Amino acid sequence: LLHVQFYCTCNLMCKIAIITSSGYAKMLGNRLKIRVLSDETINKIAAGEVIENPASVVKELVENAIDAGASEIRVEMRGGGLQLIRVADNGSGMNQDEALLCWERHATSKIRSAEDLLRLQTMGFRGEALASIASISKVTLLTSQGDIGTKIEIEGGRLLQTVSAARARGTTIEVRSLFYNIPARKKFQKSAAITGAEIRRAVAMISLAYPEIAFSLFDGEREALSLLPSQSFLHRASDVLGEDFCKNTHPLQSEQFQGFVGHALQNRSNRSGQYLFINRRFLTSSSISYAVKDGFATRIAETRFPIYLLFLTLSPESFDVNVHPQKKEVRFQDEMALKQKIREAVRQALNEQSVTYTPQFTFFPNEEMGTISPCEKIDFPRLLMKEPVLFEEKPHFFGLFCHYLLLEEEGKLALVDLVAARARIAFEQMTQENEKVQKQGLLFPITFELGALEAREVLALLELLDEIGIAIRPFGDNAFIVDALIPFIEEASIPQVIVEMIHELEGFALEEKRRESARILSSKLQHGKKSFVLQEAIALYEALKKIPSHAFCPRGKKTIIRLDSHDIKKRLFEKA
Ligand SMILES: Nc1ncnc2c1ncn2[C@@H]1O[C@H](COP(=O)(O)OP(=O)(O)OP(=O)(O)O)[C@@H](O)[C@H]1O
Ligand SMILES: [Mg+2]
């Protein structure tokens, strides 16, 4: 209950002391337009800010488990988290009183006063998450400190029962029927496939900063993520983001900055490859993103974004996470100085490696080609070609190796990546004004269903999809059928590619949408068939030749590399 002492003084003559605000409101009956909201309503409103989707629930519960000192966290979901989310940890657990108190708004064990916010060592501090979650779902808590455990059931913020129950030390929180009592919010949730993917991403992001904790994620019975404890950030990053993401990168090594920036060729068209952690908290910050990009200077094109995994360690008082309801953004005390330091750290990291990466020409940037050992200094100016390289009139073709065409060009040995070339050519066709890409009819048309919102977005894109090579039409309520496709695309991936497109295209102007969707679709061609006959390969090479800026595929990977005898000699003299 609110205990508000409210004094109203009128001309010093009348003085009314009202003990509770609700009492005051009652006394004045319905004459007042302004009312104090009930706790239940207050919690639901706060939940609207803290809990945006099922992934926010998972984030809050996993963060609580980390704060409780867990070394093992298991997450389960059903129906993309809307049906069920269960998070179990082996952390400190709670005694019965704490187990009851933790559901109260502003109940927290993590801070005692506002000053503690300046010394924050925990992920949580507001005491809002559990109250918010409980007000909009059906919750069961099972917790124990190693002795008698407690089981509590809450529905829509109302306590249903408390009983003693057995459990090893730790806590399990089960959240069922999320948003069941706020239909408007429920209606705007994305499909289970997407909310499930958001949960996977949420767990993956948190896990990157806590390699010493074992994480597992189950989607129904299926294990979607399984991470063993490790002492190294890099190890965990490679498990979560993939080896390719972490390969050939430039490490950042200082007390304040850890992690790495990718090499210039790993750039992307958006910020999807940028992972920032401050004091082990996953955050987004456009100013840090700009600072890293500045560190790359002219190494990458203006419209592209470098990839990075950056762990900053800052003193808690030098930044504020209390500026965003889900703690996803930060404000810095001295942003200018921090940006300057990051720029410098990135610049140094890029310079320390002797391998010179440029978007135009790189020695051996490609994974398949191996890398040059970092201690070797090589003088590259001759190789750094700024202009697109012109093809020779009559090249001499040597043959094929894997999916590379080998030929002699301008006295150099050239290797054409045929898969990348195919994607580049397709991209060019897809973006030609007033032209449609050639499609192949499918023996078995693909049908799929989407959420109402996504379906609406796809309906608006039917013509564009047809132009870039996906013949698609509506097929009943929120369902679609695809009966012809651009060749070399994996048919089963089409529904997912379309969903990815509608999300990526958000915010793009109409004229940019075609280019962007072409980039997404053509980059999927890289997964298509990888065996070629010589004639086919030569035809691809000839087609590539006609494109003015043919040096890169739509993903920014090179389509062709050239080695002269000097380069080959270098390789031969390289120590084993
Ligand atoms: N898994 C857990 N193990 C042990 N104690 C927990 C666990 N989850 C929550 N608690 C206790 O319940 C309290 C309330 O949790 P809640 O997430 O609502 O708030 P918070 O973590 O303190 O702050 P925030 O709202 O910023 O997350 C915590 O402060 C903690 O003491
Ligand atoms: Mg919390």
Coordinates of C-alpha atoms and ligand atoms in Angstrom, one line a residue:
L1 CA 0.0 0.0 0.0
L2 CA 1.1 3.5 -0.7
H3 CA 1.6 5.5 2.4
V4 CA 1.4 9.1 1.3
Q5 CA 1.2 12.0 3.7
F6 CA -0.6 14.6 1.7
Y7 CA -1.1 18.0 3.1
C8 CA -3.2 20.6 1.4
T9 CA -3.1 24.1 2.7
C10 CA -5.7 26.6 1.7
N11 CA -5.1 30.2 2.8
L12 CA -3.5 28.7 5.9
M13 CA -7.1 28.0 7.1
C14 CA -7.8 24.5 6.3
K15 CA -5.3 21.7 6.6
I16 CA -6.2 18.2 5.6
A17 CA -4.0 15.2 6.3
I18 CA -4.7 12.3 4.1
I19 CA -3.0 9.0 5.0
T20 CA -3.5 7.0 1.8
S21 CA -3.9 8.4 -1.7
S22 CA -6.6 5.8 -2.5
G23 CA -8.5 6.9 0.6
Y24 CA -8.2 10.5 -0.6
A25 CA -9.5 9.5 -4.0
K26 CA -12.4 7.6 -2.4
M27 CA -13.3 10.6 -0.3
L28 CA -13.6 12.8 -3.4
G29 CA -15.6 10.1 -5.2
N30 CA -15.8 10.4 -8.9
R31 CA -15.3 14.1 -9.0
L32 CA -11.6 13.7 -9.8
K33 CA -10.3 13.2 -13.3
I34 CA -6.8 12.2 -11.9
R35 CA -6.6 8.8 -10.1
V36 CA -3.7 6.8 -8.6
L37 CA -3.4 3.6 -10.6
S38 CA -3.6 0.2 -8.9
D39 CA -0.4 -1.8 -8.3
E40 CA -1.7 -4.3 -10.8
T41 CA -2.0 -1.7 -13.5
I42 CA 1.3 -0.1 -12.6
N43 CA 3.1 -3.5 -13.0
K44 CA 1.5 -4.1 -16.3
I45 CA 2.5 -0.7 -17.6
A46 CA 6.1 -1.2 -16.4
A47 CA 6.0 -4.7 -18.0
G48 CA 5.3 -3.0 -21.3
E49 CA 8.6 -1.3 -21.1
V50 CA 10.8 -4.0 -19.6
I51 CA 9.2 -7.0 -21.4
E52 CA 9.0 -6.4 -25.1
N53 CA 8.9 -10.0 -26.3
P54 CA 9.7 -13.5 -25.1
A55 CA 13.4 -12.9 -25.5
S56 CA 13.3 -10.1 -22.9
V57 CA 11.9 -12.6 -20.4
V58 CA 14.8 -14.9 -21.1
K59 CA 17.3 -12.1 -20.9
E60 CA 16.0 -11.0 -17.5
L61 CA 15.9 -14.6 -16.1
V62 CA 19.3 -15.5 -17.4
E63 CA 20.8 -12.3 -16.0
N64 CA 19.3 -13.1 -12.6
A65 CA 20.8 -16.5 -12.8
I66 CA 24.2 -15.0 -13.5
D67 CA 23.8 -12.5 -10.6
A68 CA 23.0 -15.5 -8.4
G69 CA 26.5 -16.9 -9.2
A70 CA 25.3 -19.9 -11.4
S71 CA 27.9 -21.9 -13.3
E72 CA 25.2 -23.7 -15.3
I73 CA 22.1 -22.2 -16.9
R74 CA 19.5 -24.2 -18.8
V75 CA 16.8 -22.4 -20.9
E76 CA 13.8 -24.2 -22.3
M77 CA 11.2 -22.7 -24.6
R78 CA 8.0 -23.8 -26.3
G79 CA 6.0 -22.0 -29.0
G80 CA 8.8 -19.4 -29.5
G81 CA 8.6 -18.7 -25.7
L82 CA 5.0 -17.5 -25.8
Q83 CA 3.8 -20.9 -24.5
L84 CA 6.6 -21.6 -22.1
I85 CA 10.0 -20.3 -21.0
R86 CA 11.8 -22.2 -18.2
V87 CA 15.2 -21.1 -16.9
A88 CA 17.0 -23.2 -14.3
D89 CA 20.2 -22.4 -12.6
N90 CA 22.5 -23.8 -9.9
G91 CA 23.1 -20.4 -8.3
S92 CA 22.5 -19.2 -4.7
G93 CA 18.8 -19.9 -4.6
M94 CA 16.4 -18.0 -2.2
N95 CA 14.9 -18.8 1.2
Q96 CA 11.2 -18.8 1.5
D97 CA 10.9 -15.1 2.5
E98 CA 13.0 -14.0 -0.3
A99 CA 11.1 -16.2 -2.7
L100 CA 8.0 -14.3 -1.7
L101 CA 9.5 -10.9 -1.7
C102 CA 11.3 -11.1 -5.1
W103 CA 8.0 -10.6 -6.9
E104 CA 7.4 -7.2 -5.4
R105 CA 8.1 -4.2 -7.6
H106 CA 11.4 -2.5 -6.4
A107 CA 12.4 -5.5 -4.4
T108 CA 16.1 -6.2 -5.1
S109 CA 19.1 -7.7 -3.2
K110 CA 21.5 -5.9 -5.5
I111 CA 21.5 -2.3 -4.5
R112 CA 20.6 -0.5 -1.3
S113 CA 20.7 3.2 -2.4
A114 CA 21.1 5.3 -5.5
E115 CA 24.8 5.6 -4.7
D116 CA 25.2 1.9 -5.3
L117 CA 24.3 2.5 -8.9
L118 CA 27.8 4.1 -9.2
R119 CA 29.4 0.8 -8.0
L120 CA 27.2 -1.6 -9.9
Q121 CA 28.7 -5.1 -10.3
T122 CA 25.5 -6.9 -11.1
M123 CA 23.3 -7.2 -14.2
G124 CA 20.2 -6.3 -12.3
F125 CA 19.5 -3.4 -10.0
R126 CA 16.0 -2.1 -10.4
G127 CA 14.0 -4.9 -8.8
E128 CA 11.5 -4.7 -11.7
A129 CA 12.0 -7.7 -13.9
L130 CA 10.2 -10.4 -11.9
A131 CA 7.3 -8.1 -10.9
S132 CA 6.9 -7.2 -14.6
I133 CA 7.0 -10.8 -15.8
A134 CA 4.7 -12.1 -13.1
S135 CA 2.0 -9.4 -14.0
I136 CA 1.7 -10.6 -17.6
S137 CA 2.0 -14.4 -17.4
K138 CA 1.5 -17.5 -15.2
V139 CA 4.7 -18.1 -13.2
T140 CA 6.0 -21.0 -11.1
L141 CA 9.1 -20.5 -9.0
L142 CA 11.0 -23.4 -7.5
T143 CA 14.1 -22.4 -5.4
S144 CA 16.3 -23.7 -2.7
Q145 CA 19.5 -22.7 -1.0
G146 CA 20.3 -26.4 -0.5
D147 CA 17.9 -27.1 2.3
I148 CA 14.1 -27.1 2.2
G149 CA 13.0 -25.5 -1.1
T150 CA 10.0 -23.3 -1.9
K151 CA 7.5 -23.5 -4.7
I152 CA 5.4 -20.5 -5.5
E153 CA 2.7 -20.1 -8.1
I154 CA 1.6 -16.7 -9.4
E155 CA -0.9 -15.8 -12.1
G156 CA -1.2 -12.3 -13.5
G157 CA 0.6 -10.9 -10.5
R158 CA -1.6 -12.7 -8.0
L159 CA -0.1 -15.2 -5.6
L160 CA -1.9 -18.5 -5.9
Q161 CA 0.1 -20.8 -3.6
T162 CA 3.3 -21.2 -1.6
V163 CA 4.5 -24.7 -0.6
S164 CA 7.7 -26.3 0.5
A165 CA 9.3 -28.4 -2.2
A166 CA 12.5 -30.3 -2.8
R167 CA 15.2 -29.0 -5.1
A168 CA 18.9 -29.0 -5.2
R169 CA 20.5 -25.5 -4.6
G170 CA 19.4 -23.1 -7.3
T171 CA 16.4 -21.7 -8.9
T172 CA 13.9 -22.6 -11.7
I173 CA 11.5 -20.1 -13.0
E174 CA 8.8 -21.2 -15.4
V175 CA 6.8 -18.6 -17.3
R176 CA 3.7 -19.8 -19.2
S177 CA 1.2 -18.0 -21.4
L178 CA 3.2 -14.8 -21.7
F179 CA 1.0 -11.8 -22.5
Y180 CA -2.2 -13.9 -21.8
N181 CA -3.8 -10.9 -20.1
I182 CA -2.7 -8.2 -22.5
P183 CA -4.2 -9.4 -25.9
A184 CA -3.1 -6.2 -27.7
R185 CA 0.6 -7.0 -26.9
K186 CA 0.1 -10.7 -27.7
K187 CA -1.4 -9.8 -31.1
F188 CA 1.7 -7.9 -32.1
Q189 CA 4.2 -10.7 -31.3
K190 CA 6.0 -12.1 -34.3
S191 CA 5.7 -15.8 -35.4
A192 CA 7.0 -18.4 -33.0
A193 CA 9.9 -19.1 -35.4
I194 CA 11.0 -15.5 -35.1
T195 CA 10.5 -15.1 -31.3
G196 CA 12.3 -18.4 -30.9
A197 CA 15.2 -17.1 -33.0
E198 CA 15.2 -13.9 -30.8
I199 CA 15.5 -16.1 -27.7
R200 CA 18.4 -18.0 -29.3
R201 CA 20.1 -14.7 -30.0
A202 CA 19.5 -13.4 -26.5
V203 CA 21.1 -16.5 -24.9
A204 CA 23.9 -16.4 -27.4
M205 CA 24.7 -12.8 -26.7
I206 CA 24.8 -13.2 -22.9
S207 CA 26.8 -16.4 -23.2
L208 CA 29.6 -14.5 -25.1
A209 CA 30.4 -12.4 -22.1
Y210 CA 30.3 -15.4 -19.7
P211 CA 32.4 -18.2 -21.2
E212 CA 33.0 -19.7 -17.7
I213 CA 29.2 -20.5 -17.5
A214 CA 27.7 -23.6 -19.2
F215 CA 24.6 -22.7 -21.2
S216 CA 22.1 -24.9 -22.9
L217 CA 18.9 -24.0 -24.8
F218 CA 16.1 -26.4 -25.7
D219 CA 13.5 -25.6 -28.3
G220 CA 10.9 -28.2 -27.3
E221 CA 12.8 -31.4 -27.2
R222 CA 15.5 -30.1 -29.6
E223 CA 18.7 -28.9 -28.2
A224 CA 19.3 -25.5 -29.9
L225 CA 22.5 -24.5 -28.1
S226 CA 24.9 -26.3 -25.9
L227 CA 27.9 -24.4 -24.6
L228 CA 30.5 -26.0 -22.3
P229 CA 32.4 -23.8 -19.9
S230 CA 35.6 -22.3 -21.2
Q231 CA 38.2 -19.9 -19.8
S232 CA 38.6 -18.0 -23.1
F233 CA 36.3 -15.4 -24.7
L234 CA 37.7 -16.4 -28.0
H235 CA 36.7 -20.0 -27.6
R236 CA 33.2 -19.1 -26.7
A237 CA 33.0 -16.6 -29.5
S238 CA 34.1 -19.2 -32.0
D239 CA 31.4 -21.6 -30.6
V240 CA 28.7 -19.0 -30.8
L241 CA 29.5 -16.8 -33.8
G242 CA 31.3 -19.5 -35.8
E243 CA 35.0 -20.0 -36.7
D244 CA 34.7 -18.0 -39.8
F245 CA 33.7 -14.9 -37.8
C246 CA 36.7 -15.1 -35.6
K247 CA 39.3 -16.1 -38.2
N248 CA 41.8 -13.7 -39.6
T249 CA 40.7 -11.0 -37.2
H250 CA 42.9 -8.4 -35.5
P251 CA 43.0 -8.8 -31.7
L252 CA 42.6 -5.9 -29.3
Q253 CA 44.7 -6.4 -26.3
S254 CA 44.7 -3.8 -23.5
E255 CA 43.4 -3.7 -20.0
Q256 CA 40.4 -1.8 -21.1
F257 CA 39.6 -3.3 -24.5
Q258 CA 39.5 -7.0 -25.3
G259 CA 38.2 -8.9 -28.3
F260 CA 38.9 -8.2 -31.9
V261 CA 38.0 -6.3 -35.0
G262 CA 37.4 -8.2 -38.2
H263 CA 39.7 -7.8 -41.2
A264 CA 38.5 -5.2 -43.7
L265 CA 37.1 -7.8 -46.1
Q266 CA 34.7 -9.1 -43.5
N267 CA 32.7 -5.9 -43.7
R268 CA 28.9 -6.0 -43.9
S269 CA 26.0 -3.9 -45.1
N270 CA 24.6 -3.3 -41.6
R271 CA 25.7 -3.6 -38.0
S272 CA 24.7 -7.2 -37.7
G273 CA 28.4 -8.2 -37.1
Q274 CA 29.1 -5.8 -34.3
Y275 CA 29.0 -7.1 -30.8
L276 CA 29.7 -4.7 -27.9
F277 CA 29.9 -5.6 -24.2
I278 CA 30.6 -3.1 -21.5
N279 CA 31.5 -4.7 -18.2
R280 CA 30.1 -8.0 -19.6
R281 CA 26.8 -6.5 -20.6
F282 CA 25.6 -6.7 -24.2
L283 CA 24.8 -3.3 -25.5
T284 CA 24.3 -1.3 -28.6
S285 CA 26.0 2.1 -29.1
S286 CA 26.1 3.9 -32.4
S287 CA 28.9 6.2 -31.2
I288 CA 31.1 3.2 -30.4
S289 CA 30.3 1.7 -33.7
Y290 CA 31.3 5.0 -35.4
A291 CA 34.5 5.1 -33.4
V292 CA 35.5 1.6 -34.6
K293 CA 34.7 2.5 -38.1
D294 CA 36.8 5.6 -37.8
G295 CA 39.7 3.4 -36.7
F296 CA 39.4 1.5 -40.0
A297 CA 39.8 4.9 -41.8
T298 CA 39.6 4.3 -45.6
R299 CA 40.2 0.6 -45.3
I300 CA 36.5 0.0 -45.9
A301 CA 33.9 1.7 -48.0
E302 CA 31.8 4.4 -46.5
T303 CA 28.6 2.5 -46.8
R304 CA 29.9 -0.7 -45.2
F305 CA 30.3 -1.7 -41.5
P306 CA 33.2 -3.6 -40.0
I307 CA 32.6 -6.6 -37.8
Y308 CA 33.9 -6.7 -34.2
L309 CA 33.6 -8.3 -30.9
L310 CA 34.5 -5.7 -28.3
F311 CA 34.6 -6.1 -24.5
L312 CA 35.1 -2.8 -22.8
T313 CA 36.0 -2.7 -19.1
L314 CA 34.9 0.7 -17.7
S315 CA 34.6 2.0 -14.1
P316 CA 30.9 1.7 -13.2
E317 CA 30.6 5.4 -12.6
S318 CA 31.8 6.4 -16.0
F319 CA 28.7 5.2 -17.8
D320 CA 25.0 4.8 -17.2
V321 CA 22.9 1.8 -18.2
N322 CA 19.8 3.2 -16.5
V323 CA 18.8 5.1 -19.6
H324 CA 17.0 2.3 -21.4
P325 CA 14.1 0.2 -20.0
Q326 CA 15.8 -3.0 -21.1
K327 CA 19.3 -1.8 -20.4
K328 CA 20.2 -2.1 -24.1
E329 CA 21.8 1.3 -24.5
V330 CA 24.3 3.4 -22.4
R331 CA 25.3 6.9 -21.9
F332 CA 28.9 7.8 -21.3
Q333 CA 30.4 10.4 -18.9
D334 CA 33.1 11.3 -21.4
E335 CA 32.1 10.0 -24.7
M336 CA 34.6 12.0 -26.7
A337 CA 37.6 10.6 -24.8
L338 CA 36.3 7.0 -25.0
K339 CA 35.7 7.3 -28.7
Q340 CA 39.2 8.6 -29.2
K341 CA 40.7 5.6 -27.2
I342 CA 38.7 3.1 -29.3
R343 CA 39.7 4.7 -32.6
E344 CA 43.3 4.5 -31.5
A345 CA 43.1 0.9 -30.2
V346 CA 41.5 -0.2 -33.5
R347 CA 44.0 1.6 -35.6
Q348 CA 46.8 0.0 -33.6
A349 CA 45.3 -3.5 -33.9
L350 CA 45.0 -3.1 -37.6
N351 CA 48.6 -1.8 -38.0
E352 CA 50.2 -4.4 -35.7
Q353 CA 49.2 -7.2 -38.1
S354 CA 51.5 -7.2 -41.1
V355 CA 48.8 -8.5 -43.4
T356 CA 47.5 -5.5 -45.3
Y357 CA 43.9 -5.8 -46.1
T358 CA 42.2 -3.5 -48.5
P359 CA 38.9 -3.8 -50.2
Q360 CA 40.6 -3.7 -53.6
F361 CA 43.3 -6.3 -53.3
T362 CA 44.6 -8.5 -50.6
F363 CA 47.4 -10.9 -50.5
F364 CA 46.0 -14.1 -49.0
P365 CA 42.9 -12.9 -47.1
N366 CA 40.9 -15.9 -48.0
E367 CA 40.6 -18.8 -45.4
E368 CA 41.2 -21.4 -48.1
M369 CA 44.4 -19.7 -49.1
G370 CA 45.9 -19.5 -45.6
T371 CA 47.4 -16.4 -44.0
I372 CA 50.8 -14.8 -43.8
S373 CA 52.4 -15.1 -40.4
P374 CA 51.9 -11.9 -38.4
C375 CA 55.6 -11.2 -37.8
E376 CA 56.4 -11.0 -41.5
K377 CA 56.5 -7.5 -43.0
I378 CA 55.7 -7.4 -46.7
D379 CA 55.8 -4.4 -49.0
F380 CA 52.6 -4.4 -50.9
P381 CA 52.2 -1.1 -52.7
R382 CA 52.4 -2.8 -56.1
L383 CA 49.5 -5.0 -55.2
L384 CA 47.2 -2.4 -53.9
M385 CA 45.2 -1.8 -56.9
K386 CA 42.8 1.1 -56.5
E387 CA 40.9 0.8 -59.8
P388 CA 38.9 -2.2 -60.9
V389 CA 41.3 -4.4 -62.8
L390 CA 40.7 -4.7 -66.6
F391 CA 40.6 -8.1 -68.1
E392 CA 42.8 -9.1 -70.9
E393 CA 41.3 -9.6 -74.4
K394 CA 42.3 -13.2 -74.8
P395 CA 43.1 -15.0 -71.6
H396 CA 44.7 -18.4 -71.4
F397 CA 42.6 -20.8 -69.5
F398 CA 44.4 -23.6 -67.5
G399 CA 41.5 -25.4 -66.1
L400 CA 39.5 -25.9 -62.9
F401 CA 40.5 -26.5 -59.3
C402 CA 37.5 -27.1 -56.9
H403 CA 35.2 -24.2 -57.8
Y404 CA 38.0 -22.0 -59.1
L405 CA 38.8 -21.2 -62.7
L406 CA 42.6 -20.8 -63.3
L407 CA 43.8 -18.6 -66.1
E408 CA 46.6 -16.3 -67.1
E409 CA 45.8 -12.7 -67.2
E410 CA 48.2 -9.8 -67.7
G411 CA 51.1 -12.1 -67.0
K412 CA 49.6 -13.2 -63.7
L413 CA 47.9 -16.3 -62.5
A414 CA 44.3 -15.5 -61.8
L415 CA 41.9 -17.6 -59.8
V416 CA 38.2 -16.8 -60.3
D417 CA 35.9 -17.9 -57.5
L418 CA 33.0 -19.3 -59.6
V419 CA 30.5 -19.4 -56.8
A420 CA 31.2 -15.8 -55.9
A421 CA 31.2 -14.8 -59.6
R422 CA 27.8 -16.5 -60.1
A423 CA 26.4 -14.5 -57.1
R424 CA 27.8 -11.3 -58.5
I425 CA 26.3 -11.9 -61.9
A426 CA 22.9 -12.7 -60.4
F427 CA 23.1 -9.6 -58.3
E428 CA 23.7 -7.5 -61.4
Q429 CA 20.7 -9.1 -63.2
M430 CA 18.5 -8.7 -60.2
T431 CA 19.2 -5.0 -60.0
Q432 CA 18.7 -4.2 -63.7
E433 CA 15.9 -1.7 -64.1
N434 CA 12.8 -2.9 -66.0
E435 CA 14.2 -6.4 -66.2
K436 CA 13.1 -9.7 -64.6
V437 CA 15.5 -12.4 -63.7
Q438 CA 15.1 -15.8 -65.5
K439 CA 13.4 -18.3 -63.2
Q440 CA 13.0 -22.1 -63.3
G441 CA 9.6 -23.7 -62.6
L442 CA 9.6 -25.9 -59.5
L443 CA 8.5 -29.5 -59.7
F444 CA 7.2 -29.2 -56.2
P445 CA 6.0 -25.7 -55.5
I446 CA 6.9 -24.4 -52.0
T447 CA 4.0 -23.4 -49.7
F448 CA 4.4 -21.7 -46.4
E449 CA 2.5 -19.7 -43.8
L450 CA 3.5 -16.6 -42.0
G451 CA 2.3 -14.5 -39.1
A452 CA -0.4 -11.9 -40.0
L453 CA 2.1 -9.0 -39.8
E454 CA 4.8 -10.6 -41.9
A455 CA 2.2 -11.8 -44.4
R456 CA 1.1 -8.2 -44.9
E457 CA 4.7 -7.1 -45.5
V458 CA 5.2 -9.9 -48.0
L459 CA 2.0 -8.9 -49.9
A460 CA 3.5 -5.5 -50.4
L461 CA 6.7 -7.1 -51.8
L462 CA 5.2 -9.6 -54.3
E463 CA 6.2 -7.6 -57.4
L464 CA 9.7 -6.9 -56.1
L465 CA 10.3 -10.6 -55.2
D466 CA 9.1 -11.6 -58.7
E467 CA 11.5 -9.2 -60.3
I468 CA 14.5 -10.5 -58.4
G469 CA 13.7 -14.2 -59.1
I470 CA 11.0 -15.5 -56.7
A471 CA 7.7 -16.2 -58.4
I472 CA 5.4 -15.9 -55.4
R473 CA 1.6 -15.5 -54.9
P474 CA -0.9 -15.5 -52.0
F475 CA -2.4 -18.9 -51.2
G476 CA -5.2 -18.4 -48.6
D477 CA -4.9 -16.8 -45.2
N478 CA -1.4 -15.6 -44.6
A479 CA -0.1 -18.4 -46.8
F480 CA 2.0 -18.2 -49.9
I481 CA 3.1 -20.4 -52.8
V482 CA 6.4 -20.1 -54.7
D483 CA 6.4 -22.0 -58.0
A484 CA 9.4 -20.7 -59.9
L485 CA 12.8 -19.6 -58.7
I486 CA 16.2 -18.3 -59.8
P487 CA 18.5 -21.3 -60.3
F488 CA 21.0 -22.5 -57.7
I489 CA 19.1 -21.4 -54.7
E490 CA 18.3 -23.9 -51.9
E491 CA 14.5 -24.3 -52.2
A492 CA 13.9 -25.2 -48.6
S493 CA 15.5 -22.0 -47.4
I494 CA 13.1 -19.7 -49.3
P495 CA 10.5 -19.1 -46.6
Q496 CA 13.4 -18.2 -44.2
V497 CA 15.1 -16.0 -46.8
I498 CA 11.8 -14.1 -47.4
V499 CA 11.3 -13.5 -43.6
E500 CA 14.9 -12.4 -43.4
M501 CA 14.3 -10.0 -46.3
I502 CA 11.2 -8.3 -44.8
H503 CA 13.1 -7.7 -41.6
E504 CA 16.2 -6.4 -43.3
L505 CA 14.3 -4.2 -45.7
E506 CA 12.6 -2.3 -42.8
G507 CA 13.4 1.4 -43.1
F508 CA 14.7 1.3 -46.6
A509 CA 13.2 3.5 -49.3
L510 CA 11.4 1.7 -52.1
E511 CA 14.2 2.2 -54.7
E512 CA 16.8 0.8 -52.2
K513 CA 14.6 -2.2 -51.4
R514 CA 15.3 -3.9 -54.7
R515 CA 19.1 -3.5 -54.3
E516 CA 19.0 -4.7 -50.7
S517 CA 16.7 -7.7 -51.4
A518 CA 18.9 -8.6 -54.4
R519 CA 22.0 -8.5 -52.2
I520 CA 20.3 -10.9 -49.7
L521 CA 19.0 -13.3 -52.3
S522 CA 22.1 -13.4 -54.5
S523 CA 24.3 -14.0 -51.5
K524 CA 22.3 -17.2 -50.9
L525 CA 23.4 -18.5 -54.2
Q526 CA 26.8 -19.1 -52.6
H527 CA 25.3 -22.2 -51.0
G528 CA 24.3 -23.6 -54.4
K529 CA 26.1 -26.2 -56.4
K530 CA 29.9 -26.0 -56.4
S531 CA 30.9 -28.2 -59.3
F532 CA 31.4 -26.7 -62.8
V533 CA 32.5 -27.9 -66.2
L534 CA 35.1 -25.8 -68.0
Q535 CA 32.7 -24.4 -70.5
E536 CA 30.3 -23.3 -67.8
A537 CA 33.2 -21.7 -65.9
I538 CA 34.4 -19.8 -68.9
A539 CA 30.9 -18.6 -69.6
L540 CA 30.7 -17.3 -66.0
Y541 CA 34.0 -15.6 -66.4
E542 CA 32.9 -13.9 -69.7
A543 CA 29.7 -12.7 -68.0
L544 CA 31.6 -11.4 -65.0
K545 CA 33.9 -9.5 -67.3
K546 CA 31.0 -7.5 -68.7
I547 CA 30.2 -6.1 -65.2
P548 CA 32.0 -2.9 -64.5
S549 CA 32.6 -3.4 -60.8
H550 CA 33.1 -7.2 -60.8
A551 CA 35.8 -7.4 -58.2
F552 CA 33.5 -8.3 -55.3
C553 CA 30.5 -10.5 -54.7
P554 CA 27.4 -9.1 -53.0
R555 CA 28.8 -10.2 -49.6
G556 CA 31.9 -8.2 -50.1
K557 CA 34.1 -11.3 -50.9
K558 CA 36.5 -11.1 -53.8
T559 CA 35.5 -12.8 -57.0
I560 CA 39.0 -13.0 -58.3
I561 CA 42.6 -13.0 -57.1
R562 CA 45.8 -12.5 -59.1
L563 CA 49.3 -13.7 -58.2
D564 CA 52.4 -12.7 -60.1
S565 CA 55.7 -14.7 -60.0
H566 CA 56.9 -12.4 -57.1
D567 CA 53.9 -13.5 -55.0
I568 CA 54.5 -17.1 -55.8
K569 CA 58.1 -16.8 -54.9
K570 CA 57.2 -15.3 -51.6
R571 CA 55.0 -18.3 -50.8
L572 CA 57.8 -20.7 -51.7
F573 CA 60.2 -18.9 -49.4
E574 CA 57.8 -18.9 -46.5
K575 CA 59.0 -21.0 -43.6
A576 CA 57.0 -24.1 -43.0
Ligands
LIG1 N1 17.7 -17.0 -10.2 C1 17.8 -16.3 -9.1 N2 18.5 -16.8 -8.1 C2 18.6 -16.2 -6.9 N3 17.9 -15.0 -6.6 C3 17.2 -14.5 -7.6 C4 17.0 -15.1 -8.8 N4 16.2 -14.3 -9.6 C5 15.9 -13.3 -8.8 N5 16.4 -13.4 -7.6 C6 16.3 -12.4 -6.5 O1 15.1 -11.7 -6.8 C7 15.4 -10.3 -6.8 C8 14.5 -9.6 -7.8 O2 14.8 -10.0 -9.2 P1 14.5 -9.0 -10.3 O3 15.1 -9.5 -11.6 O4 13.1 -8.6 -10.3 O5 15.3 -7.7 -9.9 P2 16.9 -7.3 -10.0 O6 17.6 -8.4 -10.7 O7 17.3 -7.0 -8.6 O8 16.8 -6.0 -10.8 P3 16.4 -5.8 -12.4 O9 14.9 -5.5 -12.4 O10 17.2 -4.7 -12.8 O11 16.6 -7.1 -13.0 C9 16.8 -10.2 -7.2 O12 17.4 -9.0 -6.7 C10 17.4 -11.4 -6.5 O13 17.7 -11.1 -5.1
MG2 MG 17.0 -9.1 -12.6

